[in-house]
């Protein structure tokens, strides 16, 4: 039986439906408790877990720091870009995050760690926002009918 080839529109619609299904299934994953931590009463997920989920569902993803800046002496800001292939569709998503610069009475505590933490926060926010990783922890799950 000969089937008519998919038109470009049908092919794109198929990829988009597959992408929706992928994101829905990722969103419904329960994050293992071993990777859920708390800081100042707020839950967060370790970056290593988020990277492993991205590797499984979106192999070949990459992260680029687009821009960084100090917000005076109080915080360090990172603008990052997540790039990935999503069911055949090339995608990019930008994110920003800031991390407070830790100081004590002698000056800066560890500014290198503060810079690293801003980048980590930015990457984790992008993984959650664009790939739906750890939606259960960050309370972004939507229950579909």
PDB file of C-alpha atoms in Angstrom:
ATOM      1  CA  UNK A   1       0.000   0.000   0.000  1.00  0.00           C
ATOM      2  CA  UNK A   2       1.506   3.328  -1.041  1.00  0.00           C
ATOM      3  CA  UNK A   3       1.042   6.178   1.358  1.00  0.00           C
ATOM      4  CA  UNK A   4       1.278   9.771   0.213  1.00  0.00           C
ATOM      5  CA  UNK A   5       4.404  11.475   1.538  1.00  0.00           C
ATOM      6  CA  UNK A   6       3.906  13.915   4.378  1.00  0.00           C
ATOM      7  CA  UNK A   7       3.713  17.526   3.349  1.00  0.00           C
ATOM      8  CA  UNK A   8       5.990  20.006   5.074  1.00  0.00           C
ATOM      9  CA  UNK A   9       3.071  21.253   7.173  1.00  0.00           C
ATOM     10  CA  UNK A  10       2.129  17.709   8.242  1.00  0.00           C
ATOM     11  CA  UNK A  11       5.754  16.927   9.028  1.00  0.00           C
ATOM     12  CA  UNK A  12       6.121  20.054  11.164  1.00  0.00           C
ATOM     13  CA  UNK A  13       2.835  19.346  12.933  1.00  0.00           C
ATOM     14  CA  UNK A  14       4.035  15.808  13.685  1.00  0.00           C
ATOM     15  CA  UNK A  15       7.310  17.143  15.159  1.00  0.00           C
ATOM     16  CA  UNK A  16       5.411  19.678  17.241  1.00  0.00           C
ATOM     17  CA  UNK A  17       3.033  17.016  18.594  1.00  0.00           C
ATOM     18  CA  UNK A  18       6.011  14.799  19.442  1.00  0.00           C
ATOM     19  CA  UNK A  19       7.690  17.739  21.179  1.00  0.00           C
ATOM     20  CA  UNK A  20       4.562  18.383  23.247  1.00  0.00           C
ATOM     21  CA  UNK A  21       4.431  14.706  24.255  1.00  0.00           C
ATOM     22  CA  UNK A  22       8.124  14.718  25.196  1.00  0.00           C
ATOM     23  CA  UNK A  23       7.747  17.821  27.377  1.00  0.00           C
ATOM     24  CA  UNK A  24       4.621  16.438  29.005  1.00  0.00           C
ATOM     25  CA  UNK A  25       6.391  13.170  29.870  1.00  0.00           C
ATOM     26  CA  UNK A  26       9.431  15.013  31.270  1.00  0.00           C
ATOM     27  CA  UNK A  27       7.188  17.275  33.338  1.00  0.00           C
ATOM     28  CA  UNK A  28       5.486  14.239  34.894  1.00  0.00           C
ATOM     29  CA  UNK A  29       8.765  12.664  36.076  1.00  0.00           C
ATOM     30  CA  UNK A  30       9.074  12.616  39.845  1.00  0.00           C
ATOM     31  CA  UNK A  31      12.500  13.972  40.759  1.00  0.00           C
ATOM     32  CA  UNK A  32      14.343  11.423  42.936  1.00  0.00           C
ATOM     33  CA  UNK A  33      14.518  12.655  46.536  1.00  0.00           C
ATOM     34  CA  UNK A  34      18.308  12.202  46.553  1.00  0.00           C
ATOM     35  CA  UNK A  35      18.602  15.157  44.154  1.00  0.00           C
ATOM     36  CA  UNK A  36      16.175  17.475  45.948  1.00  0.00           C
ATOM     37  CA  UNK A  37      17.855  19.723  48.524  1.00  0.00           C
ATOM     38  CA  UNK A  38      16.752  22.651  50.649  1.00  0.00           C
ATOM     39  CA  UNK A  39      18.259  26.058  51.234  1.00  0.00           C
ATOM     40  CA  UNK A  40      16.585  28.703  53.375  1.00  0.00           C
ATOM     41  CA  UNK A  41      13.362  26.674  53.389  1.00  0.00           C
ATOM     42  CA  UNK A  42      13.153  26.410  49.583  1.00  0.00           C
ATOM     43  CA  UNK A  43      13.476  23.194  47.575  1.00  0.00           C
ATOM     44  CA  UNK A  44      15.965  23.054  44.730  1.00  0.00           C
ATOM     45  CA  UNK A  45      17.371  20.352  42.454  1.00  0.00           C
ATOM     46  CA  UNK A  46      21.027  19.562  41.953  1.00  0.00           C
ATOM     47  CA  UNK A  47      22.444  20.539  38.566  1.00  0.00           C
ATOM     48  CA  UNK A  48      23.895  17.057  38.005  1.00  0.00           C
ATOM     49  CA  UNK A  49      20.388  15.546  37.909  1.00  0.00           C
ATOM     50  CA  UNK A  50      19.078  18.201  35.533  1.00  0.00           C
ATOM     51  CA  UNK A  51      22.038  17.656  33.180  1.00  0.00           C
ATOM     52  CA  UNK A  52      21.474  13.896  33.182  1.00  0.00           C
ATOM     53  CA  UNK A  53      17.788  14.327  32.224  1.00  0.00           C
ATOM     54  CA  UNK A  54      18.767  16.805  29.487  1.00  0.00           C
ATOM     55  CA  UNK A  55      21.352  14.296  28.218  1.00  0.00           C
ATOM     56  CA  UNK A  56      18.726  11.554  28.076  1.00  0.00           C
ATOM     57  CA  UNK A  57      15.948  13.477  26.321  1.00  0.00           C
ATOM     58  CA  UNK A  58      17.917  16.151  24.420  1.00  0.00           C
ATOM     59  CA  UNK A  59      21.398  14.750  23.683  1.00  0.00           C
ATOM     60  CA  UNK A  60      23.771  17.321  22.276  1.00  0.00           C
ATOM     61  CA  UNK A  61      22.335  20.265  24.204  1.00  0.00           C
ATOM     62  CA  UNK A  62      24.744  23.092  24.952  1.00  0.00           C
ATOM     63  CA  UNK A  63      25.021  26.093  27.238  1.00  0.00           C
ATOM     64  CA  UNK A  64      26.539  29.464  26.404  1.00  0.00           C
ATOM     65  CA  UNK A  65      27.145  32.397  28.720  1.00  0.00           C
ATOM     66  CA  UNK A  66      26.023  35.387  26.652  1.00  0.00           C
ATOM     67  CA  UNK A  67      26.819  38.162  29.113  1.00  0.00           C
ATOM     68  CA  UNK A  68      27.788  38.739  32.734  1.00  0.00           C
ATOM     69  CA  UNK A  69      27.846  41.804  34.914  1.00  0.00           C
ATOM     70  CA  UNK A  70      28.133  42.957  38.478  1.00  0.00           C
ATOM     71  CA  UNK A  71      25.140  44.687  40.019  1.00  0.00           C
ATOM     72  CA  UNK A  72      27.238  47.061  42.045  1.00  0.00           C
ATOM     73  CA  UNK A  73      28.914  45.140  44.856  1.00  0.00           C
ATOM     74  CA  UNK A  74      25.770  43.237  45.801  1.00  0.00           C
ATOM     75  CA  UNK A  75      25.216  40.624  43.069  1.00  0.00           C
ATOM     76  CA  UNK A  76      26.574  38.962  39.953  1.00  0.00           C
ATOM     77  CA  UNK A  77      24.233  38.562  36.959  1.00  0.00           C
ATOM     78  CA  UNK A  78      24.456  35.939  34.207  1.00  0.00           C
ATOM     79  CA  UNK A  79      22.618  35.942  30.873  1.00  0.00           C
ATOM     80  CA  UNK A  80      22.852  32.417  29.431  1.00  0.00           C
ATOM     81  CA  UNK A  81      21.559  30.606  26.365  1.00  0.00           C
ATOM     82  CA  UNK A  82      20.410  26.990  26.246  1.00  0.00           C
ATOM     83  CA  UNK A  83      20.506  25.327  22.809  1.00  0.00           C
ATOM     84  CA  UNK A  84      19.028  21.915  22.003  1.00  0.00           C
ATOM     85  CA  UNK A  85      17.327  19.777  19.381  1.00  0.00           C
ATOM     86  CA  UNK A  86      13.733  19.021  20.329  1.00  0.00           C
ATOM     87  CA  UNK A  87      12.255  16.215  18.212  1.00  0.00           C
ATOM     88  CA  UNK A  88      14.018  17.521  15.115  1.00  0.00           C
ATOM     89  CA  UNK A  89      13.436  21.206  15.870  1.00  0.00           C
ATOM     90  CA  UNK A  90      16.444  23.387  16.695  1.00  0.00           C
ATOM     91  CA  UNK A  91      15.586  25.453  19.760  1.00  0.00           C
ATOM     92  CA  UNK A  92      17.228  28.147  21.857  1.00  0.00           C
ATOM     93  CA  UNK A  93      16.129  29.808  25.050  1.00  0.00           C
ATOM     94  CA  UNK A  94      17.701  32.675  26.968  1.00  0.00           C
ATOM     95  CA  UNK A  95      17.625  33.055  30.729  1.00  0.00           C
ATOM     96  CA  UNK A  96      19.022  35.399  33.356  1.00  0.00           C
ATOM     97  CA  UNK A  97      19.854  34.834  36.988  1.00  0.00           C
ATOM     98  CA  UNK A  98      21.668  36.675  39.732  1.00  0.00           C
ATOM     99  CA  UNK A  99      23.491  35.516  42.814  1.00  0.00           C
ATOM    100  CA  UNK A 100      24.189  37.641  45.851  1.00  0.00           C
ATOM    101  CA  UNK A 101      27.871  38.296  46.518  1.00  0.00           C
ATOM    102  CA  UNK A 102      28.785  36.949  49.935  1.00  0.00           C
ATOM    103  CA  UNK A 103      30.723  39.290  52.204  1.00  0.00           C
ATOM    104  CA  UNK A 104      31.802  39.361  55.795  1.00  0.00           C
ATOM    105  CA  UNK A 105      33.582  41.939  57.948  1.00  0.00           C
ATOM    106  CA  UNK A 106      36.878  41.123  56.161  1.00  0.00           C
ATOM    107  CA  UNK A 107      35.529  41.588  52.627  1.00  0.00           C
ATOM    108  CA  UNK A 108      34.457  39.124  49.964  1.00  0.00           C
ATOM    109  CA  UNK A 109      34.062  35.512  51.076  1.00  0.00           C
ATOM    110  CA  UNK A 110      34.530  33.672  47.750  1.00  0.00           C
ATOM    111  CA  UNK A 111      33.596  35.737  44.711  1.00  0.00           C
ATOM    112  CA  UNK A 112      34.537  32.883  42.339  1.00  0.00           C
ATOM    113  CA  UNK A 113      31.922  30.686  43.978  1.00  0.00           C
ATOM    114  CA  UNK A 114      29.341  33.476  43.712  1.00  0.00           C
ATOM    115  CA  UNK A 115      30.018  33.799  39.966  1.00  0.00           C
ATOM    116  CA  UNK A 116      29.766  30.015  39.519  1.00  0.00           C
ATOM    117  CA  UNK A 117      26.522  29.935  41.506  1.00  0.00           C
ATOM    118  CA  UNK A 118      24.957  32.630  39.295  1.00  0.00           C
ATOM    119  CA  UNK A 119      25.768  30.557  36.197  1.00  0.00           C
ATOM    120  CA  UNK A 120      24.451  27.372  37.825  1.00  0.00           C
ATOM    121  CA  UNK A 121      21.216  29.110  38.871  1.00  0.00           C
ATOM    122  CA  UNK A 122      20.778  30.458  35.348  1.00  0.00           C
ATOM    123  CA  UNK A 123      21.348  27.045  33.746  1.00  0.00           C
ATOM    124  CA  UNK A 124      18.959  25.293  36.138  1.00  0.00           C
ATOM    125  CA  UNK A 125      16.251  27.874  35.505  1.00  0.00           C
ATOM    126  CA  UNK A 126      16.672  27.359  31.744  1.00  0.00           C
ATOM    127  CA  UNK A 127      16.491  23.545  32.098  1.00  0.00           C
ATOM    128  CA  UNK A 128      13.258  23.875  34.060  1.00  0.00           C
ATOM    129  CA  UNK A 129      11.679  26.598  31.914  1.00  0.00           C
ATOM    130  CA  UNK A 130      12.516  25.221  28.477  1.00  0.00           C
ATOM    131  CA  UNK A 131      12.842  21.462  29.050  1.00  0.00           C
ATOM    132  CA  UNK A 132      10.386  20.984  31.952  1.00  0.00           C
ATOM    133  CA  UNK A 133      13.017  19.206  34.047  1.00  0.00           C
ATOM    134  CA  UNK A 134      12.075  18.996  37.752  1.00  0.00           C
ATOM    135  CA  UNK A 135       8.651  20.586  37.215  1.00  0.00           C
ATOM    136  CA  UNK A 136       7.432  18.706  40.301  1.00  0.00           C
ATOM    137  CA  UNK A 137       9.973  20.430  42.558  1.00  0.00           C
ATOM    138  CA  UNK A 138       9.569  23.891  41.045  1.00  0.00           C
ATOM    139  CA  UNK A 139       5.774  23.498  41.029  1.00  0.00           C
ATOM    140  CA  UNK A 140       5.344  23.937  37.296  1.00  0.00           C
ATOM    141  CA  UNK A 141       3.439  20.751  36.560  1.00  0.00           C
ATOM    142  CA  UNK A 142       0.153  21.054  34.734  1.00  0.00           C
ATOM    143  CA  UNK A 143      -2.285  18.197  35.063  1.00  0.00           C
ATOM    144  CA  UNK A 144      -3.634  17.395  31.623  1.00  0.00           C
ATOM    145  CA  UNK A 145      -7.112  16.058  31.077  1.00  0.00           C
TER     146      UNK A 145
END
